[in-house]
mmCIF file of C-alpha atoms in Angstrom:
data_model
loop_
_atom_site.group_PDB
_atom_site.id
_atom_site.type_symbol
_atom_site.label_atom_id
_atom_site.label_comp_id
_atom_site.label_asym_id
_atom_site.label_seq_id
_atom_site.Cartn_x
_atom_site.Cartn_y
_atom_site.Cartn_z
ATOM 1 C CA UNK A 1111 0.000 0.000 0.000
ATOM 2 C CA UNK A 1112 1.296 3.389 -1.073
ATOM 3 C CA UNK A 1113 0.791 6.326 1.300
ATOM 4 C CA UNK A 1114 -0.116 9.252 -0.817
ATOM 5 C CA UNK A 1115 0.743 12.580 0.807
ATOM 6 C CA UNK A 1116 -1.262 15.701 1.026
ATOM 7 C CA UNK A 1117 1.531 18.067 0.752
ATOM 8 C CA UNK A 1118 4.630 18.753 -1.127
ATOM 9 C CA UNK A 1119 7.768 18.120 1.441
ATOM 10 C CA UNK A 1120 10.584 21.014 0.777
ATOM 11 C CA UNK A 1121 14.191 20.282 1.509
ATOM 12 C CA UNK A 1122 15.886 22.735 4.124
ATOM 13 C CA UNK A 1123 19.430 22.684 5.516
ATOM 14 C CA UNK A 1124 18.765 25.013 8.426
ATOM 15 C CA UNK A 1125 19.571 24.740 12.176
ATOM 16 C CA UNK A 1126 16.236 24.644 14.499
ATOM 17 C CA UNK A 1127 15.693 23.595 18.219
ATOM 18 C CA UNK A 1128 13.164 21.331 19.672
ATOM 19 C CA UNK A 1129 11.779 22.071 22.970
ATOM 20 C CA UNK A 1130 10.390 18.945 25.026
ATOM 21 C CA UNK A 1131 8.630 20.041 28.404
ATOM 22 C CA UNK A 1132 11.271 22.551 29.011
ATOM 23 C CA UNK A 1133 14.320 20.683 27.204
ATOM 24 C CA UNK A 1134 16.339 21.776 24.142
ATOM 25 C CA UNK A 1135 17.351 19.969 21.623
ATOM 26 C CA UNK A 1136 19.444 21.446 18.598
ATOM 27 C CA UNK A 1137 18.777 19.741 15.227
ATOM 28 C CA UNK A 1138 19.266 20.506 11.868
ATOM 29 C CA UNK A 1139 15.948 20.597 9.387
ATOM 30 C CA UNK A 1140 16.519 17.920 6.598
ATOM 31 C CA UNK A 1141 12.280 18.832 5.153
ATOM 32 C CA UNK A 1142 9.536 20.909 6.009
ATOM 33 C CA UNK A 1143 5.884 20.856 4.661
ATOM 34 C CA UNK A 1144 2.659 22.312 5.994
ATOM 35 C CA UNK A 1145 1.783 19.215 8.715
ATOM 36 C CA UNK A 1146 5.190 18.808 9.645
ATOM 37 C CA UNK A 1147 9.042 18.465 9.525
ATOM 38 C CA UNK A 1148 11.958 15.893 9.703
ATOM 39 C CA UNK A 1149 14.839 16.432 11.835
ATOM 40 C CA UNK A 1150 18.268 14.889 12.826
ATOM 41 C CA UNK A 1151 19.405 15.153 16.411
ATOM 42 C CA UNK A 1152 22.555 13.941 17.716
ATOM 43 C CA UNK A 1153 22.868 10.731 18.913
ATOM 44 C CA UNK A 1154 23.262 11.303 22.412
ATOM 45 C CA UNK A 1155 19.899 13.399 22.398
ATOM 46 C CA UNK A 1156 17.492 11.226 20.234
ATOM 47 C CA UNK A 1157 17.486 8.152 23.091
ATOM 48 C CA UNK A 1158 15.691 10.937 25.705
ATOM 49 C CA UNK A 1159 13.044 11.597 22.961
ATOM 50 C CA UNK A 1160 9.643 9.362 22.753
ATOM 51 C CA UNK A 1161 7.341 8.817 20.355
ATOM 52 C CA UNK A 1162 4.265 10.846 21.037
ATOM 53 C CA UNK A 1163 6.199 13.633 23.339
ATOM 54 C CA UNK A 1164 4.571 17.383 22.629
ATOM 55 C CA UNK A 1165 6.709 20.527 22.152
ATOM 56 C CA UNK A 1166 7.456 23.204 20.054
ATOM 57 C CA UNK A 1167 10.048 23.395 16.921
ATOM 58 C CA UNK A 1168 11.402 26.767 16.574
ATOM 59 C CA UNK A 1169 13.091 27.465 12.789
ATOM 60 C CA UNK A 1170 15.195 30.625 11.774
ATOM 61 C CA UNK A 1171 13.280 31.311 8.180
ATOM 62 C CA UNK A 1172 12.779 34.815 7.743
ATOM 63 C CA UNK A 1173 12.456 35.609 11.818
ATOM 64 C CA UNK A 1174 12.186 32.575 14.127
ATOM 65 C CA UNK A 1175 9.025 30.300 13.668
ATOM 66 C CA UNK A 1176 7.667 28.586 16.311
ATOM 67 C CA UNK A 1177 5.650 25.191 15.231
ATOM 68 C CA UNK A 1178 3.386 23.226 17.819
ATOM 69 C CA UNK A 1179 4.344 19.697 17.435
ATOM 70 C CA UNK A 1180 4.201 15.675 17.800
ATOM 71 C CA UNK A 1181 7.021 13.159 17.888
ATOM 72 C CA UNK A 1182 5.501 10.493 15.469
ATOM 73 C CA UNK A 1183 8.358 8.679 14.350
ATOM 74 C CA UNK A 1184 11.812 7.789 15.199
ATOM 75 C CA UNK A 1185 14.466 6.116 13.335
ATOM 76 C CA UNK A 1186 17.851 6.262 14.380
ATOM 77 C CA UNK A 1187 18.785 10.326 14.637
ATOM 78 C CA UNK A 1188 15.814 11.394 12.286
ATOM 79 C CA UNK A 1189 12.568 12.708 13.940
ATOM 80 C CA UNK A 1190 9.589 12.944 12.344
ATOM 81 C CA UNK A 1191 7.016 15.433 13.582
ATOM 82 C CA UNK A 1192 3.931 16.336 13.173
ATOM 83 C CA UNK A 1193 2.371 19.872 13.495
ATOM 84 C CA UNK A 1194 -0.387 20.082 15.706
ATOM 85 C CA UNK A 1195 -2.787 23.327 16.449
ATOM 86 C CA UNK A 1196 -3.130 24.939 19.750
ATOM 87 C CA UNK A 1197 -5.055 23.208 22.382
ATOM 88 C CA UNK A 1198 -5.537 19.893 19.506
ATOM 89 C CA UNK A 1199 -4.297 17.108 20.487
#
């Protein structure tokens, strides 16, 4: 079964930081798209983080965005997340 995505995913190479109840983590942005992001963490870092964890992502595009989120996946040092709305869980 294919999964057939509802956005386009666009490759970024910028540094970002992923807050985890009060936690940072900095990562580098591999993709972004408009329900979420993949990033790699190092791999002392990625161990701590669990799959369904909430925080916030905070990217330097223009000015510093801040992006509501969900751990969905883990493999190895890449995160998936997935963008979630305020008070949706």
């Amino acid at each position: 079964m294919q999964i057939v995505r509802s956005d386009d995913r666009q490759t970024f190479d910028t540094k970002c930081t992923l807050d985890i109840n009060g936690t940072k983590y900095h990562c580098q942005m591999d993709n972004l798209s408009t329900a979420g992001a993949l990033i790699e963490i190092t791999d002392s870092d990625y161990e701590r983080i669990k799959i369904g964890e909430m925080g916030t992502l905070t990217v330097t595009l223009l000015t510093n965005v801040d992006y509501p989120c969900k751990v969905v996946r883990i493999k190895s040092t890449q995160i998936s997340l997935q963008f979630i709305e305020v008070g949706c869980q």
